[in-house]
């Protein structure tokens, strides 16, 4: 009889399993994504009920139906459990209105970005509101957690800290204690004895997430799990991890900058376009209720190459500063740099200016930057990038109270953008007096008082509209 293989190969992107290494995954077609792992499988346990035995109920999610019981659509109980207030307006916005009981939430981010601090502050708010919270750490000792907690403030309520990495022990404790919210910091440190692989491996991460998912649905516990990210910016381990959880949140931002952005890239209970903005201070993370004012703080006045634009993050309009520096090149090939926006998009817009307006952009170096470290990929900032490049090229500044937004096509036309009214209202709120926008958006726009609206249909109309022009 043939001897069973002791190892198998897993795709890091989709979790596809193969008995041999493959260059391309048949499941997701990713190249060089297979990694070797032990072939031993963990026997799947029956979930624990209230008494600790028998089939696991999933009343927190499906209204009392048990796993394996088939029901008709009209028989499903639609009595919704109320969301839990996370104690932070920014976090509630990203989650879609609060924490859903029985949900599994993955929080990823670079080392030192503030993931543990954010979740520790969330624990503090939930416990103060009367929730039973359990913080499980696999990376820090209780003394280290206390040192970090003392910096945040006073903790009250039913909040318990526990250091453990064995999921079998954790599963037993959760069944006994039945908390409302659990924090797992981090998923890469969790392990099961039945899986003969080191913690953090593909097998352990996948199995650990499956166990936590089963506990969340069966016991109605909201579980936050912290995931470390790779140098590519994705959560370390198999990509199937992101498919298993209900919500994926990424904590972004430069560690050298003060602000942090919490972005939802997957959310089964809310929008995936919302962001929350925080500022790192001495006592932890503080909410930024008006990100537009924060992003424009310190903007130079009367400087060429500086333009204010508006981008939409979910339902929230955010004003940002687009900076451009254009100068004659000293080399045979001009240099182009883009920070905070798509490099190829900047090259495309400069080609439009050279072709449609006859400007000698091929002889110039160009540097485009979104001030404050924001990363914007929305095409509505095209017109602002063009305006900033023209301003720097002609060395003529735009009026400091002017906001510009619109999408630019290859023919040099200015195309309509969505949610134009919200962008205009945000400009009025921050004291802007002029707004240059696509002409096709003017017909359905409610004109606010105190704001002059200028609709344009082509990039050539930007010439001559600058303050010094």
Short mmCIF file of C-alpha atoms in Angstrom, two decimals:
data_model
loop_
_atom_site.label_atom_id
_atom_site.label_comp_id
_atom_site.label_asym_id
_atom_site.label_seq_id
_atom_site.Cartn_x
_atom_site.Cartn_y
_atom_site.Cartn_z
CA UNK A 1 0.00 0.00 0.00
CA UNK A 2 1.29 3.42 -0.92
CA UNK A 3 2.49 5.55 1.94
CA UNK A 4 0.41 8.67 2.60
CA UNK A 5 2.13 11.96 2.02
CA UNK A 6 3.15 13.77 5.19
CA UNK A 7 2.85 17.24 3.63
CA UNK A 8 0.55 18.99 1.21
CA UNK A 9 0.65 22.37 -0.51
CA UNK A 10 -1.76 25.26 0.14
CA UNK A 11 -2.42 28.36 -1.93
CA UNK A 12 -1.88 31.46 0.21
CA UNK A 13 -4.45 33.41 -1.79
CA UNK A 14 -7.50 31.12 -1.88
CA UNK A 15 -6.60 28.09 0.27
CA UNK A 16 -6.61 25.59 -2.63
CA UNK A 17 -4.98 22.30 -1.57
CA UNK A 18 -2.71 20.16 -3.73
CA UNK A 19 -0.54 17.10 -3.15
CA UNK A 20 2.30 18.66 -5.15
CA UNK A 21 3.70 22.10 -5.77
CA UNK A 22 2.11 24.01 -8.67
CA UNK A 23 3.37 27.14 -10.36
CA UNK A 24 -0.14 28.53 -10.89
CA UNK A 25 -3.09 27.93 -8.60
CA UNK A 26 -6.01 26.24 -10.43
CA UNK A 27 -8.45 27.96 -8.07
CA UNK A 28 -7.51 31.65 -8.19
CA UNK A 29 -4.86 31.52 -10.97
CA UNK A 30 -2.24 33.22 -8.78
CA UNK A 31 1.41 32.51 -9.58
CA UNK A 32 3.94 31.20 -7.03
CA UNK A 33 1.37 31.21 -4.23
CA UNK A 34 1.78 27.61 -2.98
CA UNK A 35 3.38 26.89 0.37
CA UNK A 36 4.11 23.55 2.02
CA UNK A 37 2.29 22.51 5.19
CA UNK A 38 1.69 19.27 7.15
CA UNK A 39 -1.04 17.07 5.74
CA UNK A 40 -2.49 16.12 9.10
CA UNK A 41 -6.04 17.38 9.46
CA UNK A 42 -7.73 18.46 12.64
CA UNK A 43 -10.85 16.43 13.42
CA UNK A 44 -13.76 18.84 13.32
CA UNK A 45 -15.52 18.97 16.68
CA UNK A 46 -19.20 19.32 17.18
CA UNK A 47 -19.94 22.76 18.50
CA UNK A 48 -20.76 23.31 22.17
CA UNK A 49 -24.23 24.27 23.22
CA UNK A 50 -25.29 25.95 26.44
CA UNK A 51 -24.60 22.78 28.40
CA UNK A 52 -21.23 22.20 26.70
CA UNK A 53 -22.38 19.18 24.63
CA UNK A 54 -24.36 18.52 21.52
CA UNK A 55 -24.86 20.56 18.36
CA UNK A 56 -23.92 24.20 18.46
CA UNK A 57 -26.82 26.61 18.24
CA UNK A 58 -26.39 29.71 16.12
CA UNK A 59 -29.21 31.75 17.61
CA UNK A 60 -27.08 34.87 17.59
CA UNK A 61 -27.05 34.87 13.80
CA UNK A 62 -29.85 32.79 12.38
CA UNK A 63 -32.57 33.30 14.91
CA UNK A 64 -32.36 30.00 16.80
CA UNK A 65 -31.87 27.53 13.95
CA UNK A 66 -29.30 24.78 14.52
CA UNK A 67 -26.49 23.82 12.20
CA UNK A 68 -27.71 21.13 9.81
CA UNK A 69 -31.38 22.10 10.12
CA UNK A 70 -32.91 23.18 6.82
CA UNK A 71 -35.62 25.86 6.97
CA UNK A 72 -37.65 27.83 4.47
CA UNK A 73 -36.92 31.50 3.95
CA UNK A 74 -40.17 32.65 5.56
CA UNK A 75 -39.41 30.52 8.66
CA UNK A 76 -36.20 32.40 9.49
CA UNK A 77 -36.65 34.67 12.49
CA UNK A 78 -35.81 38.23 11.47
CA UNK A 79 -35.68 39.57 15.02
CA UNK A 80 -32.44 41.51 14.89
CA UNK A 81 -30.18 41.84 17.85
CA UNK A 82 -29.24 45.48 18.44
CA UNK A 83 -25.74 46.53 17.52
CA UNK A 84 -23.37 47.34 20.33
CA UNK A 85 -22.07 50.89 20.51
CA UNK A 86 -18.28 50.69 20.24
CA UNK A 87 -17.91 53.98 22.10
CA UNK A 88 -16.25 55.62 19.10
CA UNK A 89 -18.21 57.45 16.40
CA UNK A 90 -15.46 56.78 13.86
CA UNK A 91 -15.35 53.04 14.57
CA UNK A 92 -19.15 52.83 14.53
CA UNK A 93 -19.17 54.53 11.12
CA UNK A 94 -16.70 52.03 9.65
CA UNK A 95 -18.56 49.03 11.11
CA UNK A 96 -21.87 50.25 9.68
CA UNK A 97 -23.45 51.51 12.91
CA UNK A 98 -21.87 49.45 15.67
CA UNK A 99 -20.60 45.99 16.58
CA UNK A 100 -22.86 43.14 15.42
CA UNK A 101 -23.20 40.32 18.00
CA UNK A 102 -21.85 37.03 16.65
CA UNK A 103 -19.61 38.67 14.05
CA UNK A 104 -15.94 37.93 13.36
CA UNK A 105 -13.92 41.07 12.62
CA UNK A 106 -10.35 41.07 11.31
CA UNK A 107 -8.20 44.14 12.01
CA UNK A 108 -4.96 44.36 9.99
CA UNK A 109 -2.20 46.91 9.80
CA UNK A 110 1.53 47.52 9.88
CA UNK A 111 3.48 46.84 13.10
CA UNK A 112 3.22 49.75 15.53
CA UNK A 113 0.39 51.46 13.64
CA UNK A 114 -1.97 51.30 16.65
CA UNK A 115 -4.13 48.16 16.20
CA UNK A 116 -3.77 46.97 19.79
CA UNK A 117 -4.26 50.50 21.13
CA UNK A 118 -7.48 50.94 19.14
CA UNK A 119 -8.90 47.63 20.35
CA UNK A 120 -7.85 48.27 23.96
CA UNK A 121 -9.66 51.61 23.85
CA UNK A 122 -12.70 49.86 22.36
CA UNK A 123 -12.62 47.35 25.22
CA UNK A 124 -12.55 50.22 27.69
CA UNK A 125 -15.61 51.88 26.13
CA UNK A 126 -17.60 48.65 25.83
CA UNK A 127 -16.86 47.61 29.42
CA UNK A 128 -17.86 51.06 30.69
CA UNK A 129 -21.16 50.67 28.82
CA UNK A 130 -21.96 47.45 30.71
CA UNK A 131 -20.66 44.86 28.24
CA UNK A 132 -18.72 41.80 29.33
CA UNK A 133 -15.36 41.98 27.53
CA UNK A 134 -12.45 39.51 27.38
CA UNK A 135 -9.05 40.55 26.00
CA UNK A 136 -6.88 37.55 25.03
CA UNK A 137 -3.25 38.34 24.29
CA UNK A 138 -0.76 35.96 22.74
CA UNK A 139 2.01 38.55 22.33
CA UNK A 140 2.11 40.59 25.54
CA UNK A 141 2.24 39.70 29.19
CA UNK A 142 -0.31 41.06 31.66
CA UNK A 143 2.26 43.52 32.96
CA UNK A 144 2.90 44.89 29.48
CA UNK A 145 -0.85 45.26 28.86
CA UNK A 146 -1.19 47.15 32.17
CA UNK A 147 1.60 49.55 31.17
CA UNK A 148 -0.20 50.34 27.90
CA UNK A 149 -3.58 50.61 29.61
CA UNK A 150 -2.29 53.14 32.15
CA UNK A 151 -1.38 55.45 29.27
CA UNK A 152 -4.93 55.32 27.89
CA UNK A 153 -6.87 56.09 31.07
CA UNK A 154 -9.00 54.54 33.81
CA UNK A 155 -10.71 51.22 33.09
CA UNK A 156 -14.05 50.31 34.66
CA UNK A 157 -16.66 47.62 34.14
CA UNK A 158 -16.44 43.89 33.46
CA UNK A 159 -13.16 43.73 31.52
CA UNK A 160 -10.90 40.67 31.89
CA UNK A 161 -7.42 40.09 30.48
CA UNK A 162 -6.12 36.63 29.70
CA UNK A 163 -2.82 35.46 28.19
CA UNK A 164 -3.20 32.23 26.20
CA UNK A 165 -2.41 30.87 22.75
CA UNK A 166 -3.96 27.37 22.91
CA UNK A 167 -7.34 27.56 21.17
CA UNK A 168 -8.66 24.48 22.94
CA UNK A 169 -8.20 26.24 26.28
CA UNK A 170 -9.66 29.47 24.87
CA UNK A 171 -12.71 27.63 23.54
CA UNK A 172 -13.33 26.13 26.98
CA UNK A 173 -13.00 29.52 28.71
CA UNK A 174 -15.36 31.24 26.28
CA UNK A 175 -17.98 28.57 26.82
CA UNK A 176 -17.71 29.07 30.60
CA UNK A 177 -17.50 32.87 30.74
CA UNK A 178 -19.79 33.75 27.78
CA UNK A 179 -18.50 37.31 27.20
CA UNK A 180 -20.17 39.75 24.81
CA UNK A 181 -16.95 40.81 23.06
CA UNK A 182 -13.60 39.05 22.71
CA UNK A 183 -10.29 40.43 21.41
CA UNK A 184 -7.71 37.99 19.98
CA UNK A 185 -4.26 39.59 19.70
CA UNK A 186 -3.08 38.14 17.39
CA UNK A 187 -4.29 35.32 15.11
CA UNK A 188 -0.69 34.48 14.12
CA UNK A 189 0.08 33.39 17.71
CA UNK A 190 -2.89 31.04 18.11
CA UNK A 191 -2.50 27.30 17.60
CA UNK A 192 -4.22 23.93 18.01
CA UNK A 193 -2.43 20.84 19.28
CA UNK A 194 -3.96 18.62 16.59
CA UNK A 195 -2.34 20.63 13.80
CA UNK A 196 1.34 19.68 13.52
CA UNK A 197 2.55 23.06 12.32
CA UNK A 198 4.09 26.09 13.96
CA UNK A 199 1.85 29.03 14.98
CA UNK A 200 1.47 31.51 12.14
CA UNK A 201 1.68 28.88 9.40
CA UNK A 202 -1.01 28.50 6.75
CA UNK A 203 -2.52 25.45 8.45
CA UNK A 204 -2.63 26.98 11.92
CA UNK A 205 -4.03 30.35 10.80
CA UNK A 206 -6.73 28.73 8.72
CA UNK A 207 -7.73 26.27 11.43
CA UNK A 208 -7.62 28.92 14.18
CA UNK A 209 -9.89 31.23 12.20
CA UNK A 210 -12.34 28.39 11.58
CA UNK A 211 -12.51 27.65 15.32
CA UNK A 212 -13.06 31.32 16.20
CA UNK A 213 -15.71 31.63 13.50
CA UNK A 214 -17.56 28.65 14.93
CA UNK A 215 -17.40 30.11 18.44
CA UNK A 216 -18.60 33.53 17.28
CA UNK A 217 -21.63 32.16 15.46
CA UNK A 218 -22.47 29.50 18.04
CA UNK A 219 -22.16 31.59 21.19
CA UNK A 220 -23.23 34.95 19.72
CA UNK A 221 -19.91 36.59 20.67
CA UNK A 222 -18.44 39.46 18.68
CA UNK A 223 -14.78 38.54 18.15
CA UNK A 224 -12.08 40.96 16.99
CA UNK A 225 -8.91 39.28 15.71
CA UNK A 226 -5.68 41.15 15.03
CA UNK A 227 -3.74 40.13 11.91
CA UNK A 228 -0.22 41.14 11.01
CA UNK A 229 0.40 42.25 7.43
CA UNK A 230 3.11 41.38 4.93
CA UNK A 231 5.35 43.83 3.08
CA UNK A 232 2.74 43.88 0.29
CA UNK A 233 0.18 45.25 2.77
CA UNK A 234 -2.04 42.14 3.02
CA UNK A 235 -2.77 40.09 6.11
CA UNK A 236 -0.09 37.45 6.66
CA UNK A 237 -1.23 33.88 6.11
CA UNK A 238 -3.71 32.43 3.61
CA UNK A 239 -5.92 34.90 1.74
CA UNK A 240 -8.84 32.64 2.56
CA UNK A 241 -8.68 34.20 6.04
CA UNK A 242 -10.27 37.37 4.66
CA UNK A 243 -13.04 35.35 3.01
CA UNK A 244 -13.94 33.56 6.24
CA UNK A 245 -14.48 36.61 8.46
CA UNK A 246 -17.47 38.95 8.35
CA UNK A 247 -15.55 42.23 8.34
CA UNK A 248 -12.01 43.19 7.31
CA UNK A 249 -10.63 46.49 8.61
CA UNK A 250 -7.23 47.88 7.64
CA UNK A 251 -5.47 50.43 9.83
CA UNK A 252 -3.45 52.67 7.52
CA UNK A 253 -1.09 55.58 7.93
CA UNK A 254 2.55 56.50 8.26
CA UNK A 255 3.95 55.80 11.70
CA UNK A 256 5.81 59.11 11.46
CA UNK A 257 2.53 61.00 10.87
CA UNK A 258 -0.01 61.76 13.59
CA UNK A 259 -3.18 60.61 11.87
CA UNK A 260 -4.41 57.07 11.19
CA UNK A 261 -7.13 55.87 8.82
CA UNK A 262 -9.32 52.86 9.58
CA UNK A 263 -10.73 51.53 6.30
CA UNK A 264 -13.29 48.76 5.73
CA UNK A 265 -12.39 46.60 2.73
CA UNK A 266 -15.08 43.99 3.50
CA UNK A 267 -18.21 44.33 5.60
CA UNK A 268 -21.22 42.00 5.52
CA UNK A 269 -23.16 44.36 7.77
CA UNK A 270 -22.39 47.76 6.24
CA UNK A 271 -20.67 49.77 3.54
CA UNK A 272 -17.16 48.91 2.37
CA UNK A 273 -16.32 52.50 1.45
CA UNK A 274 -16.41 54.15 4.86
CA UNK A 275 -13.30 55.31 6.69
CA UNK A 276 -12.58 56.49 10.20
CA UNK A 277 -9.87 59.05 10.94
CA UNK A 278 -7.91 59.04 14.19
CA UNK A 279 -4.98 61.02 15.56
CA UNK A 280 -2.31 59.37 17.69
CA UNK A 281 -1.76 61.34 20.86
CA UNK A 282 -0.16 60.89 24.25
CA UNK A 283 -3.26 59.12 25.64
CA UNK A 284 -3.87 56.87 22.66
CA UNK A 285 -6.00 57.40 19.57
CA UNK A 286 -8.31 60.39 19.39
CA UNK A 287 -11.13 60.80 16.88
CA UNK A 288 -10.91 63.41 14.13
CA UNK A 289 -14.54 64.52 13.59
CA UNK A 290 -13.66 66.90 10.72
CA UNK A 291 -10.94 65.28 8.57
CA UNK A 292 -11.14 68.01 5.89
CA UNK A 293 -10.07 70.75 8.29
CA UNK A 294 -7.36 68.47 9.67
CA UNK A 295 -5.94 67.61 6.22
CA UNK A 296 -5.79 71.28 5.13
CA UNK A 297 -4.06 72.43 8.31
CA UNK A 298 -0.77 74.16 7.47
CA UNK A 299 -1.58 74.69 3.78
CA UNK A 300 0.58 77.43 2.22
CA UNK A 301 -1.14 80.57 0.99
CA UNK A 302 -0.51 82.04 -2.44
CA UNK A 303 1.80 79.20 -3.53
CA UNK A 304 1.76 77.97 -7.10
CA UNK A 305 1.09 74.30 -7.71
CA UNK A 306 -1.30 73.97 -4.74
CA UNK A 307 -4.97 73.09 -5.31
CA UNK A 308 -7.72 71.92 -2.95
CA UNK A 309 -9.94 69.07 -4.13
CA UNK A 310 -12.69 66.93 -2.62
CA UNK A 311 -12.81 63.14 -2.58
CA UNK A 312 -15.57 60.87 -1.30
CA UNK A 313 -14.81 58.12 1.21
CA UNK A 314 -18.12 56.29 1.47
CA UNK A 315 -20.65 58.96 2.44
CA UNK A 316 -18.00 61.31 3.84
CA UNK A 317 -16.52 64.13 1.74
CA UNK A 318 -12.88 64.90 2.56
CA UNK A 319 -11.01 67.95 1.28
CA UNK A 320 -7.36 67.37 0.44
CA UNK A 321 -4.52 69.41 -0.98
CA UNK A 322 -2.97 68.38 -4.30
CA UNK A 323 0.56 69.70 -4.83
CA UNK A 324 2.54 69.72 -8.06
CA UNK A 325 6.05 70.84 -8.94
CA UNK A 326 6.96 71.15 -12.63
CA UNK A 327 10.42 72.22 -13.78
CA UNK A 328 12.70 71.85 -16.78
CA UNK A 329 14.55 68.57 -16.82
CA UNK A 330 18.34 68.33 -16.81
CA UNK A 331 18.36 64.78 -18.15
CA UNK A 332 17.52 63.10 -21.42
CA UNK A 333 14.41 61.50 -19.95
CA UNK A 334 12.13 63.62 -17.71
CA UNK A 335 11.51 62.39 -14.21
CA UNK A 336 7.97 61.81 -12.90
CA UNK A 337 6.97 61.05 -9.31
CA UNK A 338 3.53 60.58 -7.74
CA UNK A 339 2.90 60.21 -3.99
CA UNK A 340 -0.62 59.44 -2.77
CA UNK A 341 -2.12 58.88 -6.23
CA UNK A 342 -1.66 56.65 -9.26
CA UNK A 343 1.65 57.28 -11.04
CA UNK A 344 0.28 56.10 -14.40
CA UNK A 345 -2.70 58.41 -14.06
CA UNK A 346 -0.41 61.41 -13.62
CA UNK A 347 1.51 60.47 -16.77
CA UNK A 348 -1.78 60.14 -18.65
CA UNK A 349 -2.98 63.60 -17.56
CA UNK A 350 0.33 65.19 -18.54
CA UNK A 351 0.04 63.57 -21.96
CA UNK A 352 -3.46 65.09 -22.29
CA UNK A 353 -2.06 68.55 -21.49
CA UNK A 354 0.70 68.17 -24.04
CA UNK A 355 -1.62 66.92 -26.76
CA UNK A 356 -4.70 69.10 -26.20
CA UNK A 357 -3.10 72.34 -24.96
CA UNK A 358 0.25 72.15 -26.75
CA UNK A 359 2.31 72.43 -23.56
CA UNK A 360 5.87 71.05 -23.68
CA UNK A 361 5.40 68.58 -20.84
CA UNK A 362 7.83 66.13 -22.44
CA UNK A 363 10.71 68.46 -21.47
CA UNK A 364 9.72 68.82 -17.80
CA UNK A 365 10.16 66.90 -14.59
CA UNK A 366 6.91 66.58 -12.66
CA UNK A 367 6.28 65.74 -9.01
CA UNK A 368 2.70 65.29 -7.72
CA UNK A 369 1.86 64.81 -4.06
CA UNK A 370 -1.32 64.45 -2.00
CA UNK A 371 -0.45 66.42 1.12
CA UNK A 372 -0.88 64.75 4.48
CA UNK A 373 -0.08 61.24 3.28
CA UNK A 374 -3.57 60.47 1.95
CA UNK A 375 -3.86 57.82 -0.79
CA UNK A 376 -6.54 58.73 -3.33
CA UNK A 377 -7.45 56.71 -6.39
CA UNK A 378 -10.80 58.33 -7.18
CA UNK A 379 -10.87 59.83 -10.73
CA UNK A 380 -12.62 62.96 -9.43
CA UNK A 381 -9.23 64.43 -8.48
CA UNK A 382 -8.09 64.44 -12.15
CA UNK A 383 -9.06 68.08 -12.69
CA UNK A 384 -7.30 69.14 -9.50
CA UNK A 385 -4.10 67.38 -10.60
CA UNK A 386 -4.30 69.11 -14.00
CA UNK A 387 -4.91 72.48 -12.32
CA UNK A 388 -1.94 71.99 -9.96
CA UNK A 389 0.35 71.03 -12.85
CA UNK A 390 -0.75 74.05 -14.88
CA UNK A 391 -0.28 76.33 -11.87
CA UNK A 392 3.26 75.12 -11.28
CA UNK A 393 4.10 75.13 -15.00
CA UNK A 394 3.02 78.79 -15.37
CA UNK A 395 4.10 79.74 -11.83
CA UNK A 396 0.70 81.30 -11.17
CA UNK A 397 -1.21 80.48 -8.01
CA UNK A 398 -4.87 79.66 -7.67
CA UNK A 399 -7.01 81.62 -5.25
CA UNK A 400 -6.73 80.10 -1.77
CA UNK A 401 -10.54 79.86 -1.44
CA UNK A 402 -11.04 77.83 -4.63
CA UNK A 403 -11.85 74.11 -4.73
CA UNK A 404 -11.58 72.02 -7.92
CA UNK A 405 -12.82 68.54 -8.77
CA UNK A 406 -13.80 66.57 -11.87
CA UNK A 407 -12.76 63.62 -14.02
CA UNK A 408 -10.66 64.25 -17.15
CA UNK A 409 -10.91 62.10 -20.28
CA UNK A 410 -8.31 61.47 -22.97
CA UNK A 411 -9.90 64.08 -25.23
CA UNK A 412 -9.39 66.71 -22.55
CA UNK A 413 -13.11 66.77 -21.65
CA UNK A 414 -14.24 67.19 -18.05
CA UNK A 415 -16.70 64.46 -17.11
CA UNK A 416 -19.32 64.30 -14.37
CA UNK A 417 -18.64 62.91 -10.90
CA UNK A 418 -21.01 61.38 -8.37
CA UNK A 419 -22.20 62.87 -5.07
CA UNK A 420 -21.47 66.38 -6.30
CA UNK A 421 -23.84 68.06 -3.82
CA UNK A 422 -22.01 66.64 -0.80
CA UNK A 423 -18.68 67.92 -2.15
CA UNK A 424 -20.06 71.42 -2.70
CA UNK A 425 -21.66 71.52 0.76
CA UNK A 426 -18.34 70.54 2.34
CA UNK A 427 -16.63 73.42 0.52
CA UNK A 428 -19.17 75.88 1.94
CA UNK A 429 -18.71 74.45 5.43
CA UNK A 430 -14.96 75.19 5.32
CA UNK A 431 -15.33 78.72 3.96
CA UNK A 432 -14.47 78.28 0.25
CA UNK A 433 -15.93 80.93 -2.05
CA UNK A 434 -15.34 79.39 -5.52
CA UNK A 435 -15.79 75.88 -6.85
CA UNK A 436 -14.69 74.72 -10.31
CA UNK A 437 -16.50 71.54 -11.30
CA UNK A 438 -17.80 69.67 -14.37
CA UNK A 439 -20.38 71.67 -16.29
CA UNK A 440 -22.68 68.68 -16.65
CA UNK A 441 -23.12 68.54 -12.85
CA UNK A 442 -24.52 72.07 -12.61
CA UNK A 443 -28.01 71.17 -13.88
CA UNK A 444 -28.86 68.91 -10.90
CA UNK A 445 -26.96 70.89 -8.29
CA UNK A 446 -28.57 72.97 -5.58
CA UNK A 447 -26.54 76.16 -5.51
CA UNK A 448 -25.57 77.11 -1.95
CA UNK A 449 -25.33 80.71 -0.85
CA UNK A 450 -21.91 82.30 -0.67
CA UNK A 451 -20.29 79.89 -3.14
CA UNK A 452 -19.57 80.75 -6.76
CA UNK A 453 -19.89 77.74 -9.05
CA UNK A 454 -17.90 77.62 -12.32
CA UNK A 455 -18.73 74.75 -14.65
CA UNK A 456 -16.20 73.79 -17.31
CA UNK A 457 -16.36 71.20 -20.08
CA UNK A 458 -12.66 70.99 -21.06
CA UNK A 459 -9.24 71.37 -19.48
CA UNK A 460 -8.45 74.33 -21.76
CA UNK A 461 -10.96 76.44 -19.80
CA UNK A 462 -8.69 76.29 -16.76
CA UNK A 463 -6.24 78.65 -18.48
CA UNK A 464 -6.75 82.24 -17.39
CA UNK A 465 -8.80 81.40 -14.28
CA UNK A 466 -5.89 81.60 -11.83
CA UNK A 467 -5.43 84.45 -9.39
CA UNK A 468 -2.38 85.88 -11.13
CA UNK A 469 -3.54 85.00 -14.63
#
